[in-house]
Amino acid sequence: MSNVNAEATTMLPLLKKKLAFLSGGKDRRSGLILTIPLSSDQTSMEELSATLDYLLSIPSAKCKARGFTVIVDGRKSQWNIVKTVVLMLQNVIPAEVSLVCVVKPDEFWDKKVTHFCFWKEKDRLGFEVILVSANKLTRYIEPCQLTDDFGGSLDYDHNDWLNKRLVFEKFTKESTSLLDELTIINDSDKSSTVDKEKSADCTLLPSFDPETVLQTGHELLSELQQRRFNGTEGGGQGGPAWCPMEEELLAQPQVMKLLDSLREQYTRYQELCRQRNKRTQLDEIHTKVMQVVTWLQGPGSELLKTQQAIGDSMRAAQTLQQKHEEIESQHSEWFAVYVELNQQIAALLSAGEEEEVVELKALQQQLSDVCYQQAAQLECRQNVLQAAQCFHSTTQELSQLLDGLLGMLCADVAPADGASIQQNLKLLEEKLQTVEAGLTSLRQKGAQLMEQMCTQSPWPLEETESPAGEQQDNVQHIQGVMEEMQLRKQRCEDMVDVRRLKMLQMVQLFKCEEDALQSVEWLGELLDALLKTHVRMGDDSQESTTMLDKHRKFVDVAQSTYDYGRQLLQATVVLCQSLRCTTRSSGDTLPRLNRVWKQFSVSAEERQQRLELALNFHIAAERVLQQECVDSESLDEVDSSGKTLLDRLTMPVIFPDGTEQYFGSPSDTAAAAECVRERLLLVEERRLQLQELGLHNEEDEEEEHVLNGQEARLDVIGEELSEKEDQDEEEEEEEVAAAVAVAAAVAGQQGEDLERATQDC
């Protein structure tokens, strides 16, 4: 390509005027056709000369050697201007012009004059000048090489050509400048690779974006190639376009050459940038790795080494935990940098060279070792703090349990009854068990804490003196806390043993008092049963003997109940003395017991005497009734004992306090007396029988009359007694059965209570 004296951008106003143009058409000698369309306005020769200089600088030397055919369109101009233009061609391009075709107007100019003048000046001009009308121009140039202005078929769009020319010159300028810059940058890198310590700041940036310039060149080349292949068909589907010219005129080879050179240099530049970026990345990674390692091994380790305490309370442990969380937060920032660096190193390892891979792996290993060691220290410290919090929390809970147990032991025991004492004793045992479980848990938590402290990753030997001493203090503190809790628990256990014994004695005291009251109630029930149900005297001697035996057994049961109550009251006195409970005593239980017993004794004695009188009466009556010969004294004795018994049945029982009480109800007493009267009637009958044998006959009628009256009276009495006897027998059987059942229950309960009281005492 020829050197361009001027750029299209600087001559854009002149080129837009279309003072001259290369349409791309050729004459029969394959010379280029240069068209100068003269207008009716005055044409500036300076502007036309500058335009011609620019246009003639475009073709190559080879193309210029074939000569130019210049078409001067003077149809709209004057002859002087045409002549001036033709003469100017001699000065501008005398060697390149082979033929000048002046297109004249159809009705203008003197042909002879004009032709004669140019013909006369042919030798001086150096080229042939002919005057020709537009329709005769095809004699010298093919119609397909002429534009439509001259009746040809060649399509030419001056604005489109000018735009493409601007693009071409811009690409040429930018690509040439970019090539020079890339060459300088690439060549300068050869010397900089020797000194690897040279700063990356020396990197030069090109003035133009290589990608943009390459894209412009490819678009331009594509456009040029499309015009070349389309030929004269109008440049494709986009409408009128620049018609293709010869290869010398077209910029396609130059564009291709520039693109090839640009791609080569750009590829080298990209590789250079990649190498520099990689080196920069390696340097940055190395710097960041050393920053992380330096902080973790320096300030980070110092922070952890100063945090070895476990605190002496839950609040102190929580404060240490907060401080540790702050340290963890500071470490987290550096660990995040570590993760990012690790990812960057992994990405570089996948595409790095052998030397870079070795360096990267060494950095990665160093960074990982330091980070993992520091993370292990943080985790161990966190585990120790968690174990310390659990230990202090358990210690606090156990201390509260011991305080509650001690408060319960120091409080006075003043329960209302045995049930409340049992409940308090159960609560005391539960609290003691809870304390025991809390102490066991404390030992476990302490062992876990000391184990965590022992398993903590050690620091280097020169740095372990102070942490080791603090760790020993921590162990001694843990052991001291556990020993203190053990002593407090032992003291509470001793106090619990004393309190347990005291509460058990109080339970026995309440039990004795309750059983003593029960004895009084049982004795009162026996007395009530004796007075209300023990009324019958028996119908004969055998029944009276049986009832007397039952009465003695009944009295024995009452005696046992009374003795059991006395023993319980004595045990109560002993327990009160043991408990130093001066405010408690048997109260009115003993007087009540003695009063009931005296009443029972008087009633039992009276009952026994009546039963003995009834037994003697029945024995004497049965003997009189069974003997054939009975003297009157025996009969009188039976009659006297019967009356005495009847009188005794009507008498009340007089207690020591002067009160009186009858046995049973009046009907019960009447029923018992009726049995005695029945026997007395039988004895009276026996007396009459004996008297009948000794009387004289004259007295038989009178005696018979008397006897009949007595028999009638006895029959009436017998019927009444028979009905009453049946009713009394049923009631007596029920009363006896109830008394026997009560006596048996009392005897059984007394036996069990006596045995338990003996054991308790």
mmCIF file of N, CA, C and O in Angstrom, residues 414-493:
data_model
loop_
_atom_site.group_PDB
_atom_site.id
_atom_site.type_symbol
_atom_site.label_atom_id
_atom_site.label_comp_id
_atom_site.label_asym_id
_atom_site.label_seq_id
_atom_site.Cartn_x
_atom_site.Cartn_y
_atom_site.Cartn_z
ATOM 1 N N ALA A 414 -42.221 -29.219 114.064
ATOM 2 C CA ALA A 414 -43.431 -29.122 114.886
ATOM 3 C C ALA A 414 -44.618 -29.618 114.086
ATOM 4 O O ALA A 414 -45.560 -28.868 113.806
ATOM 5 N N PRO A 415 -44.595 -30.879 113.678
ATOM 6 C CA PRO A 415 -45.716 -31.399 112.887
ATOM 7 C C PRO A 415 -46.942 -31.634 113.752
ATOM 8 O O PRO A 415 -46.853 -31.779 114.971
ATOM 9 N N ALA A 416 -48.057 -31.680 113.103
ATOM 10 C CA ALA A 416 -49.322 -31.841 113.818
ATOM 11 C C ALA A 416 -49.626 -33.298 114.104
ATOM 12 O O ALA A 416 -50.267 -33.618 115.102
ATOM 13 N N ASP A 417 -49.201 -34.179 113.239
ATOM 14 C CA ASP A 417 -49.518 -35.593 113.414
ATOM 15 C C ASP A 417 -48.422 -36.439 112.778
ATOM 16 O O ASP A 417 -47.468 -35.934 112.174
ATOM 17 N N GLY A 418 -48.587 -37.753 112.909
ATOM 18 C CA GLY A 418 -47.597 -38.680 112.364
ATOM 19 C C GLY A 418 -47.533 -38.661 110.851
ATOM 20 O O GLY A 418 -46.463 -38.872 110.266
ATOM 21 N N ALA A 419 -48.666 -38.424 110.188
ATOM 22 C CA ALA A 419 -48.674 -38.411 108.717
ATOM 23 C C ALA A 419 -47.806 -37.282 108.184
ATOM 24 O O ALA A 419 -47.048 -37.448 107.221
ATOM 25 N N SER A 420 -47.901 -36.104 108.820
ATOM 26 C CA SER A 420 -47.073 -34.983 108.373
ATOM 27 C C SER A 420 -45.594 -35.260 108.637
ATOM 28 O O SER A 420 -44.725 -34.869 107.851
ATOM 29 N N ILE A 421 -45.315 -35.969 109.754
ATOM 30 C CA ILE A 421 -43.919 -36.341 110.023
ATOM 31 C C ILE A 421 -43.415 -37.294 108.956
ATOM 32 O O ILE A 421 -42.293 -37.163 108.451
ATOM 33 N N GLN A 422 -44.220 -38.276 108.600
ATOM 34 C CA GLN A 422 -43.832 -39.208 107.543
ATOM 35 C C GLN A 422 -43.587 -38.462 106.229
ATOM 36 O O GLN A 422 -42.636 -38.767 105.494
ATOM 37 N N GLN A 423 -44.443 -37.490 105.929
ATOM 38 C CA GLN A 423 -44.269 -36.711 104.706
ATOM 39 C C GLN A 423 -42.976 -35.891 104.749
ATOM 40 O O GLN A 423 -42.225 -35.836 103.765
ATOM 41 N N ASN A 424 -42.702 -35.276 105.918
ATOM 42 C CA ASN A 424 -41.454 -34.521 106.056
ATOM 43 C C ASN A 424 -40.237 -35.430 105.970
ATOM 44 O O ASN A 424 -39.208 -35.067 105.372
ATOM 45 N N LEU A 425 -40.354 -36.611 106.550
ATOM 46 C CA LEU A 425 -39.243 -37.559 106.488
ATOM 47 C C LEU A 425 -38.996 -38.013 105.055
ATOM 48 O O LEU A 425 -37.842 -38.124 104.601
ATOM 49 N N LYS A 426 -40.071 -38.263 104.308
ATOM 50 C CA LYS A 426 -39.937 -38.648 102.902
ATOM 51 C C LYS A 426 -39.304 -37.520 102.085
ATOM 52 O O LYS A 426 -38.420 -37.761 101.243
ATOM 53 N N LEU A 427 -39.750 -36.273 102.341
ATOM 54 C CA LEU A 427 -39.176 -35.127 101.645
ATOM 55 C C LEU A 427 -37.692 -34.979 101.968
ATOM 56 O O LEU A 427 -36.868 -34.666 101.091
ATOM 57 N N LEU A 428 -37.343 -35.231 103.234
ATOM 58 C CA LEU A 428 -35.943 -35.152 103.648
ATOM 59 C C LEU A 428 -35.099 -36.194 102.921
ATOM 60 O O LEU A 428 -33.992 -35.904 102.443
ATOM 61 N N GLU A 429 -35.607 -37.412 102.827
ATOM 62 C CA GLU A 429 -34.882 -38.470 102.117
ATOM 63 C C GLU A 429 -34.741 -38.131 100.635
ATOM 64 O O GLU A 429 -33.686 -38.374 100.029
ATOM 65 N N GLU A 430 -35.801 -37.591 100.047
ATOM 66 C CA GLU A 430 -35.724 -37.224 98.626
ATOM 67 C C GLU A 430 -34.678 -36.139 98.394
ATOM 68 O O GLU A 430 -33.900 -36.192 97.425
ATOM 69 N N LYS A 431 -34.636 -35.143 99.290
ATOM 70 C CA LYS A 431 -33.642 -34.087 99.148
ATOM 71 C C LYS A 431 -32.229 -34.639 99.304
ATOM 72 O O LYS A 431 -31.299 -34.239 98.581
ATOM 73 N N LEU A 432 -32.063 -35.574 100.221
ATOM 74 C CA LEU A 432 -30.745 -36.177 100.410
ATOM 75 C C LEU A 432 -30.328 -36.966 99.170
ATOM 76 O O LEU A 432 -29.155 -36.916 98.745
ATOM 77 N N GLN A 433 -31.268 -37.686 98.574
ATOM 78 C CA GLN A 433 -30.960 -38.418 97.344
ATOM 79 C C GLN A 433 -30.617 -37.460 96.202
ATOM 80 O O GLN A 433 -29.713 -37.724 95.398
ATOM 81 N N THR A 434 -31.351 -36.346 96.143
ATOM 82 C CA THR A 434 -31.057 -35.349 95.104
ATOM 83 C C THR A 434 -29.660 -34.766 95.290
ATOM 84 O O THR A 434 -28.917 -34.562 94.317
ATOM 85 N N VAL A 435 -29.287 -34.516 96.533
ATOM 86 C CA VAL A 435 -27.942 -34.012 96.816
ATOM 87 C C VAL A 435 -26.888 -35.045 96.417
ATOM 88 O O VAL A 435 -25.846 -34.701 95.834
ATOM 89 N N GLU A 436 -27.143 -36.306 96.726
ATOM 90 C CA GLU A 436 -26.205 -37.363 96.355
ATOM 91 C C GLU A 436 -26.042 -37.444 94.840
ATOM 92 O O GLU A 436 -24.922 -37.561 94.316
ATOM 93 N N ALA A 437 -27.171 -37.360 94.120
ATOM 94 C CA ALA A 437 -27.100 -37.375 92.653
ATOM 95 C C ALA A 437 -26.364 -36.145 92.127
ATOM 96 O O ALA A 437 -25.579 -36.236 91.168
ATOM 97 N N GLY A 438 -26.612 -34.975 92.759
ATOM 98 C CA GLY A 438 -25.914 -33.766 92.336
ATOM 99 C C GLY A 438 -24.411 -33.858 92.568
ATOM 100 O O GLY A 438 -23.611 -33.419 91.730
ATOM 101 N N LEU A 439 -23.997 -34.456 93.687
ATOM 102 C CA LEU A 439 -22.566 -34.615 93.959
ATOM 103 C C LEU A 439 -21.929 -35.580 92.966
ATOM 104 O O LEU A 439 -20.800 -35.363 92.495
ATOM 105 N N THR A 440 -22.648 -36.659 92.633
ATOM 106 C CA THR A 440 -22.141 -37.599 91.625
ATOM 107 C C THR A 440 -21.978 -36.902 90.278
ATOM 108 O O THR A 440 -20.967 -37.077 89.581
ATOM 109 N N SER A 441 -22.991 -36.116 89.908
ATOM 110 C CA SER A 441 -22.897 -35.370 88.651
ATOM 111 C C SER A 441 -21.742 -34.377 88.690
ATOM 112 O O SER A 441 -21.031 -34.192 87.687
ATOM 113 N N LEU A 442 -21.516 -33.739 89.844
ATOM 114 C CA LEU A 442 -20.414 -32.785 89.966
ATOM 115 C C LEU A 442 -19.073 -33.481 89.772
ATOM 116 O O LEU A 442 -18.167 -32.945 89.113
ATOM 117 N N ARG A 443 -18.929 -34.662 90.352
ATOM 118 C CA ARG A 443 -17.678 -35.410 90.158
ATOM 119 C C ARG A 443 -17.478 -35.737 88.681
ATOM 120 O O ARG A 443 -16.350 -35.643 88.156
ATOM 121 N N GLN A 444 -18.550 -36.149 88.007
ATOM 122 C CA GLN A 444 -18.432 -36.463 86.580
ATOM 123 C C GLN A 444 -18.047 -35.223 85.778
ATOM 124 O O GLN A 444 -17.160 -35.281 84.912
ATOM 125 N N LYS A 445 -18.726 -34.106 86.058
ATOM 126 C CA LYS A 445 -18.411 -32.874 85.331
ATOM 127 C C LYS A 445 -16.974 -32.424 85.615
ATOM 128 O O LYS A 445 -16.268 -31.937 84.717
ATOM 129 N N GLY A 446 -16.525 -32.565 86.857
ATOM 130 C CA GLY A 446 -15.156 -32.198 87.176
ATOM 131 C C GLY A 446 -14.143 -33.074 86.458
ATOM 132 O O GLY A 446 -13.124 -32.585 85.954
ATOM 133 N N ALA A 447 -14.430 -34.399 86.413
ATOM 134 C CA ALA A 447 -13.529 -35.302 85.692
ATOM 135 C C ALA A 447 -13.488 -34.960 84.204
ATOM 136 O O ALA A 447 -12.421 -34.971 83.574
ATOM 137 N N GLN A 448 -14.655 -34.650 83.639
ATOM 138 C CA GLN A 448 -14.690 -34.277 82.223
ATOM 139 C C GLN A 448 -13.917 -32.985 81.969
ATOM 140 O O GLN A 448 -13.200 -32.863 80.967
ATOM 141 N N LEU A 449 -14.055 -32.020 82.876
ATOM 142 C CA LEU A 449 -13.345 -30.754 82.710
ATOM 143 C C LEU A 449 -11.835 -30.962 82.774
ATOM 144 O O LEU A 449 -11.079 -30.434 81.940
ATOM 145 N N MET A 450 -11.370 -31.746 83.741
ATOM 146 C CA MET A 450 -9.926 -31.991 83.841
ATOM 147 C C MET A 450 -9.423 -32.794 82.647
ATOM 148 O O MET A 450 -8.301 -32.587 82.178
ATOM 149 N N GLU A 451 -10.265 -33.693 82.152
ATOM 150 C CA GLU A 451 -9.870 -34.453 80.954
ATOM 151 C C GLU A 451 -9.747 -33.527 79.743
ATOM 152 O O GLU A 451 -8.798 -33.649 78.949
ATOM 153 N N GLN A 452 -10.695 -32.594 79.595
ATOM 154 C CA GLN A 452 -10.615 -31.633 78.494
ATOM 155 C C GLN A 452 -9.360 -30.765 78.619
ATOM 156 O O GLN A 452 -8.697 -30.456 77.627
ATOM 157 N N MET A 453 -9.023 -30.392 79.823
ATOM 158 C CA MET A 453 -7.831 -29.572 80.029
ATOM 159 C C MET A 453 -6.557 -30.353 79.718
ATOM 160 O O MET A 453 -5.590 -29.799 79.193
ATOM 161 N N CYS A 454 -6.574 -31.636 80.024
ATOM 162 C CA CYS A 454 -5.387 -32.457 79.756
ATOM 163 C C CYS A 454 -5.228 -32.751 78.272
ATOM 164 O O CYS A 454 -4.104 -32.901 77.775
ATOM 165 N N THR A 455 -6.358 -32.883 77.553
ATOM 166 C CA THR A 455 -6.292 -33.208 76.128
ATOM 167 C C THR A 455 -6.101 -31.977 75.257
ATOM 168 O O THR A 455 -6.046 -32.093 74.032
ATOM 169 N N GLN A 456 -6.009 -30.794 75.850
ATOM 170 C CA GLN A 456 -5.814 -29.570 75.069
ATOM 171 C C GLN A 456 -4.465 -29.610 74.368
ATOM 172 O O GLN A 456 -3.463 -30.038 74.932
ATOM 173 N N SER A 457 -4.436 -29.169 73.087
ATOM 174 C CA SER A 457 -3.211 -29.211 72.296
ATOM 175 C C SER A 457 -2.132 -28.384 72.977
ATOM 176 O O SER A 457 -2.362 -27.224 73.338
ATOM 177 N N PRO A 458 -0.941 -28.956 73.151
ATOM 178 C CA PRO A 458 0.121 -28.226 73.876
ATOM 179 C C PRO A 458 0.728 -27.131 73.018
ATOM 180 O O PRO A 458 0.754 -27.211 71.787
ATOM 181 N N TRP A 459 1.235 -26.096 73.679
ATOM 182 C CA TRP A 459 1.987 -25.045 73.008
ATOM 183 C C TRP A 459 3.447 -25.465 72.934
ATOM 184 O O TRP A 459 3.882 -26.412 73.592
ATOM 185 N N PRO A 460 4.247 -24.778 72.136
ATOM 186 C CA PRO A 460 5.679 -25.081 72.115
ATOM 187 C C PRO A 460 6.278 -24.998 73.504
ATOM 188 O O PRO A 460 5.787 -24.308 74.396
ATOM 189 N N LEU A 461 7.390 -25.741 73.719
ATOM 190 C CA LEU A 461 7.962 -25.892 75.054
ATOM 191 C C LEU A 461 8.338 -24.555 75.674
ATOM 192 O O LEU A 461 8.136 -24.324 76.862
ATOM 193 N N GLU A 462 8.893 -23.661 74.875
ATOM 194 C CA GLU A 462 9.333 -22.397 75.448
ATOM 195 C C GLU A 462 8.164 -21.513 75.836
ATOM 196 O O GLU A 462 8.345 -20.481 76.451
ATOM 197 N N GLU A 463 6.934 -21.894 75.464
ATOM 198 C CA GLU A 463 5.780 -21.042 75.743
ATOM 199 C C GLU A 463 4.826 -21.663 76.749
ATOM 200 O O GLU A 463 3.759 -21.148 76.980
ATOM 201 N N THR A 464 5.179 -22.821 77.347
ATOM 202 C CA THR A 464 4.217 -23.567 78.161
ATOM 203 C C THR A 464 4.389 -23.358 79.654
ATOM 204 O O THR A 464 3.672 -23.970 80.435
ATOM 205 N N GLU A 465 5.347 -22.547 80.104
ATOM 206 C CA GLU A 465 5.563 -22.430 81.535
ATOM 207 C C GLU A 465 4.371 -21.784 82.228
ATOM 208 O O GLU A 465 3.793 -22.323 83.152
ATOM 209 N N SER A 466 3.977 -20.634 81.738
ATOM 210 C CA SER A 466 2.857 -19.927 82.371
ATOM 211 C C SER A 466 1.533 -20.664 82.214
ATOM 212 O O SER A 466 0.819 -20.858 83.187
ATOM 213 N N PRO A 467 1.139 -21.140 80.988
ATOM 214 C CA PRO A 467 -0.108 -21.889 80.864
ATOM 215 C C PRO A 467 -0.143 -23.142 81.712
ATOM 216 O O PRO A 467 -1.177 -23.514 82.259
ATOM 217 N N ALA A 468 1.019 -23.836 81.855
ATOM 218 C CA ALA A 468 1.032 -25.057 82.659
ATOM 219 C C ALA A 468 0.754 -24.737 84.117
ATOM 220 O O ALA A 468 0.008 -25.452 84.802
ATOM 221 N N GLY A 469 1.374 -23.661 84.644
ATOM 222 C CA GLY A 469 1.108 -23.284 86.024
ATOM 223 C C GLY A 469 -0.346 -22.903 86.238
ATOM 224 O O GLY A 469 -0.962 -23.281 87.251
ATOM 225 N N GLU A 470 -0.942 -22.185 85.287
ATOM 226 C CA GLU A 470 -2.354 -21.805 85.408
ATOM 227 C C GLU A 470 -3.255 -23.026 85.306
ATOM 228 O O GLU A 470 -4.278 -23.117 85.993
ATOM 229 N N GLN A 471 -2.869 -23.979 84.471
ATOM 230 C CA GLN A 471 -3.656 -25.205 84.359
ATOM 231 C C GLN A 471 -3.622 -25.991 85.673
ATOM 232 O O GLN A 471 -4.632 -26.552 86.096
ATOM 233 N N GLN A 472 -2.444 -26.028 86.341
ATOM 234 C CA GLN A 472 -2.357 -26.699 87.632
ATOM 235 C C GLN A 472 -3.249 -26.007 88.663
ATOM 236 O O GLN A 472 -3.912 -26.670 89.483
ATOM 237 N N ASP A 473 -3.290 -24.688 88.631
ATOM 238 C CA ASP A 473 -4.190 -23.956 89.535
ATOM 239 C C ASP A 473 -5.643 -24.307 89.250
ATOM 240 O O ASP A 473 -6.457 -24.443 90.184
ATOM 241 N N ASN A 474 -5.978 -24.448 87.968
ATOM 242 C CA ASN A 474 -7.353 -24.818 87.619
ATOM 243 C C ASN A 474 -7.712 -26.194 88.164
ATOM 244 O O ASN A 474 -8.816 -26.404 88.692
ATOM 245 N N VAL A 475 -6.777 -27.141 88.039
ATOM 246 C CA VAL A 475 -7.028 -28.494 88.554
ATOM 247 C C VAL A 475 -7.216 -28.456 90.064
ATOM 248 O O VAL A 475 -8.130 -29.100 90.620
ATOM 249 N N GLN A 476 -6.368 -27.717 90.760
ATOM 250 C CA GLN A 476 -6.504 -27.613 92.214
ATOM 251 C C GLN A 476 -7.824 -26.954 92.598
ATOM 252 O O GLN A 476 -8.468 -27.360 93.581
ATOM 253 N N HIS A 477 -8.247 -25.967 91.825
ATOM 254 C CA HIS A 477 -9.532 -25.320 92.110
ATOM 255 C C HIS A 477 -10.686 -26.305 91.949
ATOM 256 O O HIS A 477 -11.598 -26.357 92.793
ATOM 257 N N ILE A 478 -10.650 -27.095 90.884
ATOM 258 C CA ILE A 478 -11.721 -28.090 90.655
ATOM 259 C C ILE A 478 -11.758 -29.093 91.794
ATOM 260 O O ILE A 478 -12.830 -29.400 92.354
ATOM 261 N N GLN A 479 -10.587 -29.618 92.164
ATOM 262 C CA GLN A 479 -10.546 -30.594 93.252
ATOM 263 C C GLN A 479 -10.993 -29.966 94.563
ATOM 264 O O GLN A 479 -11.702 -30.614 95.361
ATOM 265 N N GLY A 480 -10.613 -28.714 94.809
ATOM 266 C CA GLY A 480 -11.037 -28.046 96.030
ATOM 267 C C GLY A 480 -12.543 -27.866 96.100
ATOM 268 O O GLY A 480 -13.160 -28.061 97.161
ATOM 269 N N VAL A 481 -13.160 -27.512 94.966
ATOM 270 C CA VAL A 481 -14.621 -27.354 94.941
ATOM 271 C C VAL A 481 -15.304 -28.675 95.228
ATOM 272 O O VAL A 481 -16.269 -28.751 96.022
ATOM 273 N N MET A 482 -14.820 -29.762 94.617
ATOM 274 C CA MET A 482 -15.446 -31.065 94.840
ATOM 275 C C MET A 482 -15.263 -31.521 96.284
ATOM 276 O O MET A 482 -16.178 -32.098 96.894
ATOM 277 N N GLU A 483 -14.094 -31.270 96.877
ATOM 278 C CA GLU A 483 -13.889 -31.636 98.278
ATOM 279 C C GLU A 483 -14.789 -30.820 99.199
ATOM 280 O O GLU A 483 -15.359 -31.352 100.167
ATOM 281 N N GLU A 484 -14.919 -29.531 98.918
ATOM 282 C CA GLU A 484 -15.799 -28.697 99.739
ATOM 283 C C GLU A 484 -17.240 -29.183 99.671
ATOM 284 O O GLU A 484 -17.930 -29.273 100.698
ATOM 285 N N MET A 485 -17.699 -29.518 98.477
ATOM 286 C CA MET A 485 -19.068 -30.022 98.340
ATOM 287 C C MET A 485 -19.235 -31.368 99.045
ATOM 288 O O MET A 485 -20.288 -31.651 99.629
ATOM 289 N N GLN A 486 -18.176 -32.187 99.035
ATOM 290 C CA GLN A 486 -18.244 -33.467 99.730
ATOM 291 C C GLN A 486 -18.367 -33.258 101.234
ATOM 292 O O GLN A 486 -19.157 -33.932 101.917
ATOM 293 N N LEU A 487 -17.589 -32.312 101.794
ATOM 294 C CA LEU A 487 -17.671 -32.026 103.224
ATOM 295 C C LEU A 487 -19.043 -31.468 103.594
ATOM 296 O O LEU A 487 -19.634 -31.870 104.619
ATOM 297 N N ARG A 488 -19.562 -30.570 102.798
ATOM 298 C CA ARG A 488 -20.895 -30.018 103.080
ATOM 299 C C ARG A 488 -21.957 -31.111 103.026
ATOM 300 O O ARG A 488 -22.864 -31.158 103.857
ATOM 301 N N LYS A 489 -21.812 -31.993 102.060
ATOM 302 C CA LYS A 489 -22.775 -33.089 101.950
ATOM 303 C C LYS A 489 -22.666 -34.036 103.138
ATOM 304 O O LYS A 489 -23.683 -34.520 103.664
ATOM 305 N N GLN A 490 -21.418 -34.296 103.616
ATOM 306 C CA GLN A 490 -21.243 -35.178 104.761
ATOM 307 C C GLN A 490 -21.856 -34.568 106.013
ATOM 308 O O GLN A 490 -22.519 -35.265 106.811
ATOM 309 N N ARG A 491 -21.656 -33.270 106.210
ATOM 310 C CA ARG A 491 -22.268 -32.605 107.368
ATOM 311 C C ARG A 491 -23.789 -32.687 107.300
ATOM 312 O O ARG A 491 -24.461 -32.936 108.315
ATOM 313 N N CYS A 492 -24.322 -32.483 106.131
ATOM 314 C CA CYS A 492 -25.778 -32.584 105.988
ATOM 315 C C CYS A 492 -26.261 -34.009 106.243
ATOM 316 O O CYS A 492 -27.338 -34.214 106.835
ATOM 317 N N GLU A 493 -25.482 -34.999 105.809
ATOM 318 C CA GLU A 493 -25.878 -36.392 106.060
ATOM 319 C C GLU A 493 -25.924 -36.677 107.561
ATOM 320 O O GLU A 493 -26.840 -37.359 108.042
#
